[in-house]
PDB file of C-alpha atoms in Angstrom:
ATOM      1  CA  MET F   1       3.095  18.529  -0.761  1.00 91.00           C
ATOM      2  CA  LYS F   2       0.670  15.959  -2.146  1.00 96.00           C
ATOM      3  CA  ILE F   3       1.537  12.492  -3.341  1.00 98.00           C
ATOM      4  CA  LYS F   4      -0.343   9.737  -5.155  1.00 98.00           C
ATOM      5  CA  ALA F   5      -0.216   6.201  -3.857  1.00 98.00           C
ATOM      6  CA  ARG F   6      -1.901   2.832  -4.007  1.00 98.00           C
ATOM      7  CA  HIS F   7      -1.910   0.164  -1.346  1.00 98.00           C
ATOM      8  CA  ILE F   8      -2.770  -3.428  -0.554  1.00 98.00           C
ATOM      9  CA  LEU F   9      -4.271  -4.163   2.865  1.00 98.00           C
ATOM     10  CA  VAL F  10      -4.029  -7.651   4.363  1.00 98.00           C
ATOM     11  CA  GLU F  11      -4.564  -9.005   7.869  1.00 98.00           C
ATOM     12  CA  GLN F  12      -1.217 -10.716   8.500  1.00 98.00           C
ATOM     13  CA  GLU F  13       2.396  -9.676   7.962  1.00 98.00           C
ATOM     14  CA  TYR F  14       3.240 -12.975   6.245  1.00 98.00           C
ATOM     15  CA  GLU F  15       0.556 -12.203   3.634  1.00 98.00           C
ATOM     16  CA  ALA F  16       2.189  -8.854   2.880  1.00 98.00           C
ATOM     17  CA  LYS F  17       5.608 -10.497   2.587  1.00 98.00           C
ATOM     18  CA  ASP F  18       4.181 -13.118   0.221  1.00 98.00           C
ATOM     19  CA  LEU F  19       2.742 -10.318  -1.942  1.00 98.00           C
ATOM     20  CA  LEU F  20       6.156  -8.619  -2.061  1.00 98.00           C
ATOM     21  CA  LYS F  21       7.557 -11.882  -3.449  1.00 98.00           C
ATOM     22  CA  LYS F  22       4.787 -11.990  -6.056  1.00 98.00           C
ATOM     23  CA  LEU F  23       5.709  -8.417  -7.060  1.00 97.00           C
ATOM     24  CA  SER F  24       9.354  -9.395  -7.453  1.00 97.00           C
ATOM     25  CA  ASP F  25       8.209 -12.342  -9.577  1.00 98.00           C
ATOM     26  CA  GLY F  26       6.580  -9.917 -12.018  1.00 97.00           C
ATOM     27  CA  LYS F  27       2.966  -9.615 -10.854  1.00 97.00           C
ATOM     28  CA  THR F  28       1.537  -6.105 -11.034  1.00 98.00           C
ATOM     29  CA  PHE F  29       0.655  -4.157  -7.918  1.00 98.00           C
ATOM     30  CA  GLU F  30      -2.785  -3.349  -9.316  1.00 98.00           C
ATOM     31  CA  ASP F  31      -3.635  -7.011 -10.027  1.00 98.00           C
ATOM     32  CA  LEU F  32      -2.470  -8.089  -6.575  1.00 98.00           C
ATOM     33  CA  ALA F  33      -4.510  -5.308  -4.950  1.00 98.00           C
ATOM     34  CA  ALA F  34      -7.618  -6.308  -6.872  1.00 98.00           C
ATOM     35  CA  THR F  35      -7.200  -9.936  -5.830  1.00 98.00           C
ATOM     36  CA  PHE F  36      -5.923  -9.736  -2.242  1.00 98.00           C
ATOM     37  CA  SER F  37      -6.602  -6.325  -0.684  1.00 98.00           C
ATOM     38  CA  LYS F  38      -9.168  -6.133   2.130  1.00 98.00           C
ATOM     39  CA  CYS F  39      -9.699  -2.418   1.389  1.00 97.00           C
ATOM     40  CA  PRO F  40     -12.459  -1.262  -0.971  1.00 97.00           C
ATOM     41  CA  SER F  41      -9.716   0.535  -2.936  1.00 97.00           C
ATOM     42  CA  GLY F  42      -8.584  -2.902  -4.141  1.00 97.00           C
ATOM     43  CA  LYS F  43     -11.261  -2.729  -6.817  1.00 97.00           C
ATOM     44  CA  ARG F  44      -9.333   0.262  -8.223  1.00 97.00           C
ATOM     45  CA  GLY F  45      -5.983  -1.526  -8.062  1.00 98.00           C
ATOM     46  CA  GLY F  46      -5.428  -0.135  -4.580  1.00 98.00           C
ATOM     47  CA  ASP F  47      -5.506   3.452  -5.827  1.00 98.00           C
ATOM     48  CA  LEU F  48      -5.898   5.996  -3.028  1.00 98.00           C
ATOM     49  CA  GLY F  49      -5.519   8.958  -5.364  1.00 97.00           C
ATOM     50  CA  GLU F  50      -3.820  12.155  -4.290  1.00 97.00           C
ATOM     51  CA  PHE F  51      -3.455  13.085  -0.624  1.00 97.00           C
ATOM     52  CA  ASP F  52      -1.386  15.315   1.592  1.00 96.00           C
ATOM     53  CA  ARG F  53      -0.132  15.027   5.161  1.00 97.00           C
ATOM     54  CA  GLY F  54      -2.734  14.663   7.861  1.00 96.00           C
ATOM     55  CA  ARG F  55      -5.125  12.504   5.810  1.00 95.00           C
ATOM     56  CA  MET F  56      -3.822   9.023   6.693  1.00 97.00           C
ATOM     57  CA  VAL F  57      -2.947   7.293   9.949  1.00 97.00           C
ATOM     58  CA  PRO F  58       0.573   8.282  11.113  1.00 97.00           C
ATOM     59  CA  SER F  59       2.506   5.068  10.363  1.00 97.00           C
ATOM     60  CA  PHE F  60       0.936   4.788   6.899  1.00 98.00           C
ATOM     61  CA  GLU F  61       1.581   8.453   6.135  1.00 97.00           C
ATOM     62  CA  GLU F  62       5.193   8.300   7.313  1.00 97.00           C
ATOM     63  CA  ALA F  63       5.915   5.305   5.081  1.00 98.00           C
ATOM     64  CA  ALA F  64       4.080   6.727   2.051  1.00 98.00           C
ATOM     65  CA  PHE F  65       5.831  10.092   2.145  1.00 98.00           C
ATOM     66  CA  ALA F  66       9.240   8.409   2.574  1.00 98.00           C
ATOM     67  CA  LEU F  67       8.877   6.550  -0.737  1.00 98.00           C
ATOM     68  CA  GLN F  68      10.247   7.755  -4.033  1.00 98.00           C
ATOM     69  CA  VAL F  69       7.970   7.580  -7.072  1.00 98.00           C
ATOM     70  CA  GLY F  70       7.833   3.945  -8.215  1.00 97.00           C
ATOM     71  CA  GLU F  71       8.943   2.483  -4.892  1.00 97.00           C
ATOM     72  CA  THR F  72       6.970  -0.029  -2.832  1.00 98.00           C
ATOM     73  CA  SER F  73       7.185  -0.103   0.953  1.00 98.00           C
ATOM     74  CA  PRO F  74       7.917  -3.092   3.139  1.00 98.00           C
ATOM     75  CA  PRO F  75       4.894  -4.150   5.217  1.00 98.00           C
ATOM     76  CA  VAL F  76       3.530  -1.244   7.269  1.00 98.00           C
ATOM     77  CA  ARG F  77       1.418  -2.063  10.318  1.00 98.00           C
ATOM     78  CA  THR F  78      -1.607   0.040  11.256  1.00 98.00           C
ATOM     79  CA  GLN F  79      -4.711  -0.646  13.314  1.00 97.00           C
ATOM     80  CA  PHE F  80      -6.325  -1.886  10.072  1.00 97.00           C
ATOM     81  CA  GLY F  81      -3.721  -4.559   9.300  1.00 98.00           C
ATOM     82  CA  TYR F  82      -0.598  -4.645   7.126  1.00 98.00           C
ATOM     83  CA  HIS F  83      -0.184  -2.446   4.087  1.00 98.00           C
ATOM     84  CA  LEU F  84       2.080  -2.491   1.082  1.00 98.00           C
ATOM     85  CA  ILE F  85       2.234   1.054  -0.247  1.00 98.00           C
ATOM     86  CA  GLN F  86       3.362   2.062  -3.707  1.00 98.00           C
ATOM     87  CA  ARG F  87       3.924   5.710  -4.566  1.00 98.00           C
ATOM     88  CA  TYR F  88       3.190   6.538  -8.191  1.00 97.00           C
ATOM     89  CA  ALA F  89       3.379  10.363  -8.274  1.00 94.00           C
TER      90      ALA F  89
END
């Protein structure tokens, strides 16, 4: 099973929580990714495209595959930092 997701990568958990508040205030995930994400994918609104299991680090993958389409994860910690993940297909 493949899914499509985008993410925002930041260094600190408080940054991820602040971005969740901005999302709830009406900002778009793509705009926040372009502005705040430390990942090169931020230039594409955080878009990671389509992927299946085994392609991402375990904690990221577990969170991404647990989401329903349209949902955004709470902060997910990996060795790269803290991610907000949004599944879009």
